[in-house]
PDB file of C-alpha atoms in Angstrom:
ATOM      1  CA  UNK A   1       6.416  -7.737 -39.146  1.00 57.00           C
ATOM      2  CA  UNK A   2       6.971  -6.303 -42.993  1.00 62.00           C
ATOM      3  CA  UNK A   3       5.515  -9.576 -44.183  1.00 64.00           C
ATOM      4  CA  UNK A   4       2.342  -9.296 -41.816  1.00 58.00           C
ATOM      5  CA  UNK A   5       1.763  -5.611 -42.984  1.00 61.00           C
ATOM      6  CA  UNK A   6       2.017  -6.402 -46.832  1.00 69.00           C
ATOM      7  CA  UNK A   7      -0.757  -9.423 -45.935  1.00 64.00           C
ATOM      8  CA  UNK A   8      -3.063  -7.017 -44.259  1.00 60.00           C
ATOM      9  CA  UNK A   9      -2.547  -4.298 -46.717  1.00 63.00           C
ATOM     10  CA  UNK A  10      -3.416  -7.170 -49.659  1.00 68.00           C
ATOM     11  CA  UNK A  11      -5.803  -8.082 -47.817  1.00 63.00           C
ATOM     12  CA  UNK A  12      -7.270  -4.596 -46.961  1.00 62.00           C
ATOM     13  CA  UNK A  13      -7.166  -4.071 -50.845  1.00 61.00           C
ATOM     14  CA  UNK A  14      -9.127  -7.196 -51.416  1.00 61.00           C
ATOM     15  CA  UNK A  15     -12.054  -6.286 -49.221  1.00 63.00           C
ATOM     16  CA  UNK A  16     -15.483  -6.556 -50.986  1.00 77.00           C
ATOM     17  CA  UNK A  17     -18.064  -4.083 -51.313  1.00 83.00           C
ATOM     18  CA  UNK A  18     -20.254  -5.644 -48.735  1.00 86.00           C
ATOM     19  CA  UNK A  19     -17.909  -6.164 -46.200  1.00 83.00           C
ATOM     20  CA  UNK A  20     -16.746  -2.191 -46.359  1.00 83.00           C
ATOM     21  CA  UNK A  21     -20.689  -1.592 -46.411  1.00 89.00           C
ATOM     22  CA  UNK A  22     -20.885  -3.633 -43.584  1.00 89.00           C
ATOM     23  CA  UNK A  23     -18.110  -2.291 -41.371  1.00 84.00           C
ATOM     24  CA  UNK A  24     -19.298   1.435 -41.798  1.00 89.00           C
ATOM     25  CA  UNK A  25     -22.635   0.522 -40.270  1.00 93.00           C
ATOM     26  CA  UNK A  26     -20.977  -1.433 -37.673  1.00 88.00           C
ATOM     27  CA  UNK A  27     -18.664   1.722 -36.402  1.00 88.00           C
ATOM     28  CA  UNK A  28     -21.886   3.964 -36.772  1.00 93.00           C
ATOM     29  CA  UNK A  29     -23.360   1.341 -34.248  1.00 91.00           C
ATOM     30  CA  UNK A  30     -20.974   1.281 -32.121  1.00 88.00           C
ATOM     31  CA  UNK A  31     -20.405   5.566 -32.398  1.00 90.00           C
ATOM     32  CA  UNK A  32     -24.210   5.967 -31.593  1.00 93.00           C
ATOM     33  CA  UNK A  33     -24.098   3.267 -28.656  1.00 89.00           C
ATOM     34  CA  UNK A  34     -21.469   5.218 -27.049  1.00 87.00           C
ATOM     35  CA  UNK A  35     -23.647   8.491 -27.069  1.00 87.00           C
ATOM     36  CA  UNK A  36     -26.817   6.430 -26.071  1.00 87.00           C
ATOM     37  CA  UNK A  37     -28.346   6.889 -29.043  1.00 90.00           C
ATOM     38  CA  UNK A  38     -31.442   4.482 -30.086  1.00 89.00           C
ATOM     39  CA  UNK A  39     -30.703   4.790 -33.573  1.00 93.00           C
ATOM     40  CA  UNK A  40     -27.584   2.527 -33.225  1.00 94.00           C
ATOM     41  CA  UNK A  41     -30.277  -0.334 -33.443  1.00 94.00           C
ATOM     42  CA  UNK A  42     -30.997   0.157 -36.800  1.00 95.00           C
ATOM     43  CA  UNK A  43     -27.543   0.651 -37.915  1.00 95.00           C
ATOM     44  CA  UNK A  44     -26.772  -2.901 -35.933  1.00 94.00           C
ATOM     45  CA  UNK A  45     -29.930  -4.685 -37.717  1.00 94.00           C
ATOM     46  CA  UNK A  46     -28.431  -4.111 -41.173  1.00 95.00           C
ATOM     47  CA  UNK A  47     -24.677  -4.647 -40.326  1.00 93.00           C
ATOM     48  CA  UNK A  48     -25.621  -7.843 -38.808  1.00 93.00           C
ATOM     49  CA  UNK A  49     -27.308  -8.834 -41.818  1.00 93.00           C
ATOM     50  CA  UNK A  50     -24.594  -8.172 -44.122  1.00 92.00           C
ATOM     51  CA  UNK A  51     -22.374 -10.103 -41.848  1.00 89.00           C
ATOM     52  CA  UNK A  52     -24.784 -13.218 -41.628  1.00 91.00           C
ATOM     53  CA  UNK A  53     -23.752 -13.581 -44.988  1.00 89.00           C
ATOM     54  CA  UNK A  54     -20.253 -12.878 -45.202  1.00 86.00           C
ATOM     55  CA  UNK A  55     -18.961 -14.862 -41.659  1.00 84.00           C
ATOM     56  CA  UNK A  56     -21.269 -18.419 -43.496  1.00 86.00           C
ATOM     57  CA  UNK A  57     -19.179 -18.267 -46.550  1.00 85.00           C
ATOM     58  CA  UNK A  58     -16.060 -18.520 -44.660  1.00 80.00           C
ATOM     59  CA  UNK A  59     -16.969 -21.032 -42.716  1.00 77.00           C
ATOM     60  CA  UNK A  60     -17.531 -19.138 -39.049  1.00 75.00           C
ATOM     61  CA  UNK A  61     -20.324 -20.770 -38.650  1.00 79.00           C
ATOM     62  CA  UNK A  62     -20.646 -19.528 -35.152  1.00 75.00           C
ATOM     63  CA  UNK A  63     -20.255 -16.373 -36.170  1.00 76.00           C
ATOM     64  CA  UNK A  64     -22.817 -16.312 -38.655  1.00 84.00           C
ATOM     65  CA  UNK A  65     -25.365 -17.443 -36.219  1.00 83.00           C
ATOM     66  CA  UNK A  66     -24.257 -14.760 -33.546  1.00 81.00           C
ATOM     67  CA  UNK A  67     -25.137 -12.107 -36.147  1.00 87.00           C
ATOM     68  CA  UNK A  68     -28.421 -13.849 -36.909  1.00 90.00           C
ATOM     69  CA  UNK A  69     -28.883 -13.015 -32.648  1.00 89.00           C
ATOM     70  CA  UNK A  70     -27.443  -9.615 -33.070  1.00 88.00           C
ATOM     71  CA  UNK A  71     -30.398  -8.686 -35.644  1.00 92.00           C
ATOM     72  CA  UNK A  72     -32.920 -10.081 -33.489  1.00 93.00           C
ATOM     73  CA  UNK A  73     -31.288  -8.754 -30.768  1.00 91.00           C
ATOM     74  CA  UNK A  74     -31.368  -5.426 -32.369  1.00 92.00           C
ATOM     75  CA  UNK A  75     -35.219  -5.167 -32.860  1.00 92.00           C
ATOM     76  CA  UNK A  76     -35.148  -5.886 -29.188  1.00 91.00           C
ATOM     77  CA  UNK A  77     -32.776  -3.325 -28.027  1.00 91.00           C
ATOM     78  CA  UNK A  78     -35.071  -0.674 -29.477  1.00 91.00           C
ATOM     79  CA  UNK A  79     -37.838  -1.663 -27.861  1.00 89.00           C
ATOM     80  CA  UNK A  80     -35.757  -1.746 -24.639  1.00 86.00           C
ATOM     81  CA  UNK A  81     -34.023   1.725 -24.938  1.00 86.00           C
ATOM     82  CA  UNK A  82     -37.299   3.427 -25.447  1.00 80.00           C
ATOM     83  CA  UNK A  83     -38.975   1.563 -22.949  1.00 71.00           C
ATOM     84  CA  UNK A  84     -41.531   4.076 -20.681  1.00 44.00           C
ATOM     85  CA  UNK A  85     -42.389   7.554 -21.423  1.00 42.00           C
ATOM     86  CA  UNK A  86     -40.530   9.546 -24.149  1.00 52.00           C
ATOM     87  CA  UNK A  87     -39.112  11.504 -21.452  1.00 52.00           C
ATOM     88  CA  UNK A  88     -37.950   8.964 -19.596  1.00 63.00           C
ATOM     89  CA  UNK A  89     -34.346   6.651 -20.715  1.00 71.00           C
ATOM     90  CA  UNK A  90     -33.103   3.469 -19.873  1.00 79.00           C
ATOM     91  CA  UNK A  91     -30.588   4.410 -17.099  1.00 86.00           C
ATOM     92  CA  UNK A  92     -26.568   3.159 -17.092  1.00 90.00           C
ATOM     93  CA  UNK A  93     -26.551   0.547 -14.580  1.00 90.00           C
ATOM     94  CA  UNK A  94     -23.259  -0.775 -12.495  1.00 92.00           C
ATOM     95  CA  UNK A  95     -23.170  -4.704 -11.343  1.00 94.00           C
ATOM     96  CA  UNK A  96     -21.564  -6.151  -8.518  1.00 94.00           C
ATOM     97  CA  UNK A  97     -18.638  -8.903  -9.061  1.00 94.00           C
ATOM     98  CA  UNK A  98     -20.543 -11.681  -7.927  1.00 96.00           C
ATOM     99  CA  UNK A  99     -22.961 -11.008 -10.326  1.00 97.00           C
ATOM    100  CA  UNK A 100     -19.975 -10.698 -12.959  1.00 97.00           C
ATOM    101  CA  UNK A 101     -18.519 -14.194 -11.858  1.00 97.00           C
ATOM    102  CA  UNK A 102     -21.957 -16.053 -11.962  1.00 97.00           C
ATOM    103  CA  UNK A 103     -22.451 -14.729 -15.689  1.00 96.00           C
ATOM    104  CA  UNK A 104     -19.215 -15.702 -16.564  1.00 97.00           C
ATOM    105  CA  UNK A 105     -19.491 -19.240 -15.957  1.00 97.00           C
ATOM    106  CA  UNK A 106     -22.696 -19.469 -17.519  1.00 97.00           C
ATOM    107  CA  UNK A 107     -20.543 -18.269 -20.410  1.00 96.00           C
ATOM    108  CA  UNK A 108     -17.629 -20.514 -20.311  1.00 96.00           C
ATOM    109  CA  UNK A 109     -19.911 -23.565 -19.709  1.00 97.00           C
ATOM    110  CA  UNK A 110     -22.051 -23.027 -22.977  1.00 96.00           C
ATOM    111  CA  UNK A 111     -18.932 -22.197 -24.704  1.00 95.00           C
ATOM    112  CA  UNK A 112     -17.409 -25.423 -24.365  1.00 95.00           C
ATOM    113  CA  UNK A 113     -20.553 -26.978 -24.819  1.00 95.00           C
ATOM    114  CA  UNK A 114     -21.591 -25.159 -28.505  1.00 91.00           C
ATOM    115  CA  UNK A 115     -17.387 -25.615 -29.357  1.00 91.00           C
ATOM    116  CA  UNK A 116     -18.093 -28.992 -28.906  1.00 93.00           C
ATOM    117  CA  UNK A 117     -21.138 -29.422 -31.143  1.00 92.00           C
ATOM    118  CA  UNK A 118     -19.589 -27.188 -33.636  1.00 86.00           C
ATOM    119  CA  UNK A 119     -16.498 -29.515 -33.767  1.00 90.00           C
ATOM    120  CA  UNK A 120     -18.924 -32.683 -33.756  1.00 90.00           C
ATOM    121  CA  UNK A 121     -21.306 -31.858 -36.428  1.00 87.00           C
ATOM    122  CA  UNK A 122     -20.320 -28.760 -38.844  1.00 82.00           C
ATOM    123  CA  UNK A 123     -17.218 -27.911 -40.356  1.00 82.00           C
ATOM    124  CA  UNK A 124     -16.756 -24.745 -38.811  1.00 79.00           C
ATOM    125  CA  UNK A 125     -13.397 -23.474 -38.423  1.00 80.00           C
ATOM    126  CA  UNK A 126     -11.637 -22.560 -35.008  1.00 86.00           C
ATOM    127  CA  UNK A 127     -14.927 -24.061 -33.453  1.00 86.00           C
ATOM    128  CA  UNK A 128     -14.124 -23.640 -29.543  1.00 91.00           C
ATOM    129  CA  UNK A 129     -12.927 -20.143 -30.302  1.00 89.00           C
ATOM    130  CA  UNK A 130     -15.662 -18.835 -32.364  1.00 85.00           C
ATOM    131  CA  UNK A 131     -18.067 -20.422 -30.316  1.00 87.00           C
ATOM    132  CA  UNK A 132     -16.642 -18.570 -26.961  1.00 92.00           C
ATOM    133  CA  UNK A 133     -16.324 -15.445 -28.418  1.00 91.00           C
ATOM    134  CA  UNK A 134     -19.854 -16.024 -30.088  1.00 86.00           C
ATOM    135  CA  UNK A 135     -21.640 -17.104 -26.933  1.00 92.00           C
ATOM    136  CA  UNK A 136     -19.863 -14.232 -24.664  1.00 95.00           C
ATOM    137  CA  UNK A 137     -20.665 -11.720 -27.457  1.00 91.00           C
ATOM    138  CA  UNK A 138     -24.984 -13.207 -26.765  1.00 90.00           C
ATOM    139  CA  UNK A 139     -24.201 -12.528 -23.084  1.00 95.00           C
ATOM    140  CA  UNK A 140     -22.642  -9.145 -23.494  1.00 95.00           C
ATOM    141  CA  UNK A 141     -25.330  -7.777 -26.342  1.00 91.00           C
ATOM    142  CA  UNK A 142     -27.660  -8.778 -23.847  1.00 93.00           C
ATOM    143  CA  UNK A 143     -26.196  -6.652 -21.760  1.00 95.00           C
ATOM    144  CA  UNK A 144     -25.873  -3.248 -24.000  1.00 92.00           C
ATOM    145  CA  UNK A 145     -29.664  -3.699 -24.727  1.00 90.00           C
ATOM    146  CA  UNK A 146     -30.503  -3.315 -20.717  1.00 90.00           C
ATOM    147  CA  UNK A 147     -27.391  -0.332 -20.428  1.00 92.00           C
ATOM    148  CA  UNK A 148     -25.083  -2.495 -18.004  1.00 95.00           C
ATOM    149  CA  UNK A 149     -22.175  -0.657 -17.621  1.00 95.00           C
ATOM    150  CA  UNK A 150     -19.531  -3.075 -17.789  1.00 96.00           C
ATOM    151  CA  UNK A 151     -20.497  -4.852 -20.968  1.00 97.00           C
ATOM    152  CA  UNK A 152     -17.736  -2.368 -22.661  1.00 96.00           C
ATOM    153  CA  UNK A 153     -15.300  -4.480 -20.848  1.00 97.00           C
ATOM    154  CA  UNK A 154     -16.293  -7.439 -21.676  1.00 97.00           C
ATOM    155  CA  UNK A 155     -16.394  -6.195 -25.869  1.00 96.00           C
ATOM    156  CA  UNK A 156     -13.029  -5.322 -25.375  1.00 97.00           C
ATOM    157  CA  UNK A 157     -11.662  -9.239 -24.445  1.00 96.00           C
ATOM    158  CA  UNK A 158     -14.046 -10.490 -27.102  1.00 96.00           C
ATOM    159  CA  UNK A 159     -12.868  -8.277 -29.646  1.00 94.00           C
ATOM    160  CA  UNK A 160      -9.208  -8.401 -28.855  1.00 94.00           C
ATOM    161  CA  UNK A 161      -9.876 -12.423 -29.315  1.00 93.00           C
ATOM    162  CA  UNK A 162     -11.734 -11.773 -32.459  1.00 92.00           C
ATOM    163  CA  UNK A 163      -9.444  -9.783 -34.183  1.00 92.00           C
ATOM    164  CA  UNK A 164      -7.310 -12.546 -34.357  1.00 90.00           C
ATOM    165  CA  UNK A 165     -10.037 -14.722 -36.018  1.00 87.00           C
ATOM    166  CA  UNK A 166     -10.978 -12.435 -38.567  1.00 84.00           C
ATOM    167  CA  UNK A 167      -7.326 -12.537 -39.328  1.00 85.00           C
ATOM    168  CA  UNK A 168      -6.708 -15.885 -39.620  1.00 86.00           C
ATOM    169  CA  UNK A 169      -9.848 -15.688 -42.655  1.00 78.00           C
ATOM    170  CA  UNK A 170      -8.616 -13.464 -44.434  1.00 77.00           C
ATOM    171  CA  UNK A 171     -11.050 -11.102 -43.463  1.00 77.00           C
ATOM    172  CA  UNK A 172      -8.396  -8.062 -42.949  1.00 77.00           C
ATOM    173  CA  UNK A 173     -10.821  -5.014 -43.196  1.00 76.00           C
ATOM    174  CA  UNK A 174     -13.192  -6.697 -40.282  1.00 77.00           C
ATOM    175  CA  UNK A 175     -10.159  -7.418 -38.098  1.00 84.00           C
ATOM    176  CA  UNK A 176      -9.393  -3.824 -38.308  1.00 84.00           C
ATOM    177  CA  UNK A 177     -12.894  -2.705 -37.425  1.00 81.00           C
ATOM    178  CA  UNK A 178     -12.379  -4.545 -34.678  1.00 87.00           C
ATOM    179  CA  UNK A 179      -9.001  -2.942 -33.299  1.00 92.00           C
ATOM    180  CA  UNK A 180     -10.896  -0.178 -33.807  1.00 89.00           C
ATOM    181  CA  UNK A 181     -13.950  -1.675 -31.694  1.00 88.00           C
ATOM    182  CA  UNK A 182     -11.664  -2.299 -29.042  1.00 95.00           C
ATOM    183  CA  UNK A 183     -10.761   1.413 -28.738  1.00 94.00           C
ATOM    184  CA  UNK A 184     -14.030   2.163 -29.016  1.00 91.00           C
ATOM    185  CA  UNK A 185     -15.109  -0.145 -26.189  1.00 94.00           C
ATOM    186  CA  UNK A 186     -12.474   1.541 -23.873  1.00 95.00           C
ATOM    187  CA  UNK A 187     -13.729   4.843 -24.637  1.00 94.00           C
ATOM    188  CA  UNK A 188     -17.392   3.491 -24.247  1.00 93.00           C
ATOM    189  CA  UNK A 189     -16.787   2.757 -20.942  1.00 95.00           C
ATOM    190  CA  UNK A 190     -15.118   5.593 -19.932  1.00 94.00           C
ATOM    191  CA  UNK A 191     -18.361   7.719 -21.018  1.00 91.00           C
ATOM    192  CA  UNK A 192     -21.096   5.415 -19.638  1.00 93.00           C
ATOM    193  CA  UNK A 193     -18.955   5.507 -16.196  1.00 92.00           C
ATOM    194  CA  UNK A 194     -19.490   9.030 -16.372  1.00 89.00           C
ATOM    195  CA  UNK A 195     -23.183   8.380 -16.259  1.00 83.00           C
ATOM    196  CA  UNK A 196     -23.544   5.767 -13.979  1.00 79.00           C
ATOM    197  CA  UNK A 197     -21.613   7.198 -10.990  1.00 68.00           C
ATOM    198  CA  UNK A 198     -24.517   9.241 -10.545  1.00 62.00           C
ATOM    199  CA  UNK A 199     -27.261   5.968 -10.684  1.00 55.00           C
ATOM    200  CA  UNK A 200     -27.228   3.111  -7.353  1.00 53.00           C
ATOM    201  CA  UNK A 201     -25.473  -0.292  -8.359  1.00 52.00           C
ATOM    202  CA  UNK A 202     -28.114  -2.939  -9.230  1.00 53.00           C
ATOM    203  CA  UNK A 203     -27.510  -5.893  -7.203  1.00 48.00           C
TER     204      UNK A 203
END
């Protein structure tokens, strides 16, 4: 455990400018997604460029792609969350399970099927794990940008998964932001809940 800590405390000390840069933006994100907040968007579109960057010279190839998604992705989710009048917000929306399960295969399908083309034709590493947690991470941004309540359950799987990842590339200050995520996520939920109970489930 002492020899764990002194890596990720190395590590932590290594951390480049544009990775710390990168990791504020992405907690303000995340911080203004949980209060519903449109200007989380903007704080996504430059993390996610930053990232782009950073996750293609380690090799997460996957990764790097995913954050090319989150920026458009981000652009999209403005549009989205100021969608009608200015008086009127995107509501917090519950799904049923069986819509839960059919999204879920859809996931695990085209995760085997981009891990497979990643091992095939790139060197990327860990490519059937960064190309799950990539392609549930499309599914689940998706899902923030149309206020589905239980996409805060879903971050915390993927970023429980990717913390491990970021680990394993030496990428200690990420892998942190994304324990912290992962509280954040739990917490997300918690306060969306609050706002849905009062909102129909969408079948």
């Amino acid at each position: 455990m002492s020899d764990f800590l002194s890596t990720l405390w190395a590590q932590l000390l290594a951390t480049s400018p544009m990775e710390g840069l990168a990791v504020l933006l992405a907690i303000a994100y995340l911080w203004l997604a949980m209060r519903q907040s449109q200007w989380c968007w903007p704080a996504a579109l430059a993390s996610t460029l930053i990232y782009v960057v950073l996750f293609y010279d380690v090799a997460l190839l996957s990764e790097s792609v995913l954050n090319g998604y989150y920026m458009a992705m981000a652009v999209y989710g403005w549009w989205s969350w100021r969608q009608g009048s200015k008086d009127e917000a995107l509501p917090v929306a519950s799904r049923p399970w069986h819509w839960h399960l059919k999204l879920i295969a859809f996931g695990a399908v085209a995760s085997l099927a981009w891990g497979h083309m990643m091992a095939s034709y790139t060197q990327a590493a860990f490519p059937y794990l960064d190309g799950a947690t990539s392609c549930f991470a499309v599914i689940t941004t998706w899902m923030v940008t149309r206020k589905v309540l239980e996409n805060w359950l879903y971050w915390v799987v993927i970023d429980g998964v990717s913390i491990w990842l970021y680990l394993q590339k030496h990428l200690a200050m990420t892998a942190v932001l994304f324990a912290l995520y992962v509280l954040m996520a739990i917490a997300g939920y918690w306060s969306w809940r609050r706002v849905a109970r009062t909102a129909p489930a969408v079948a």
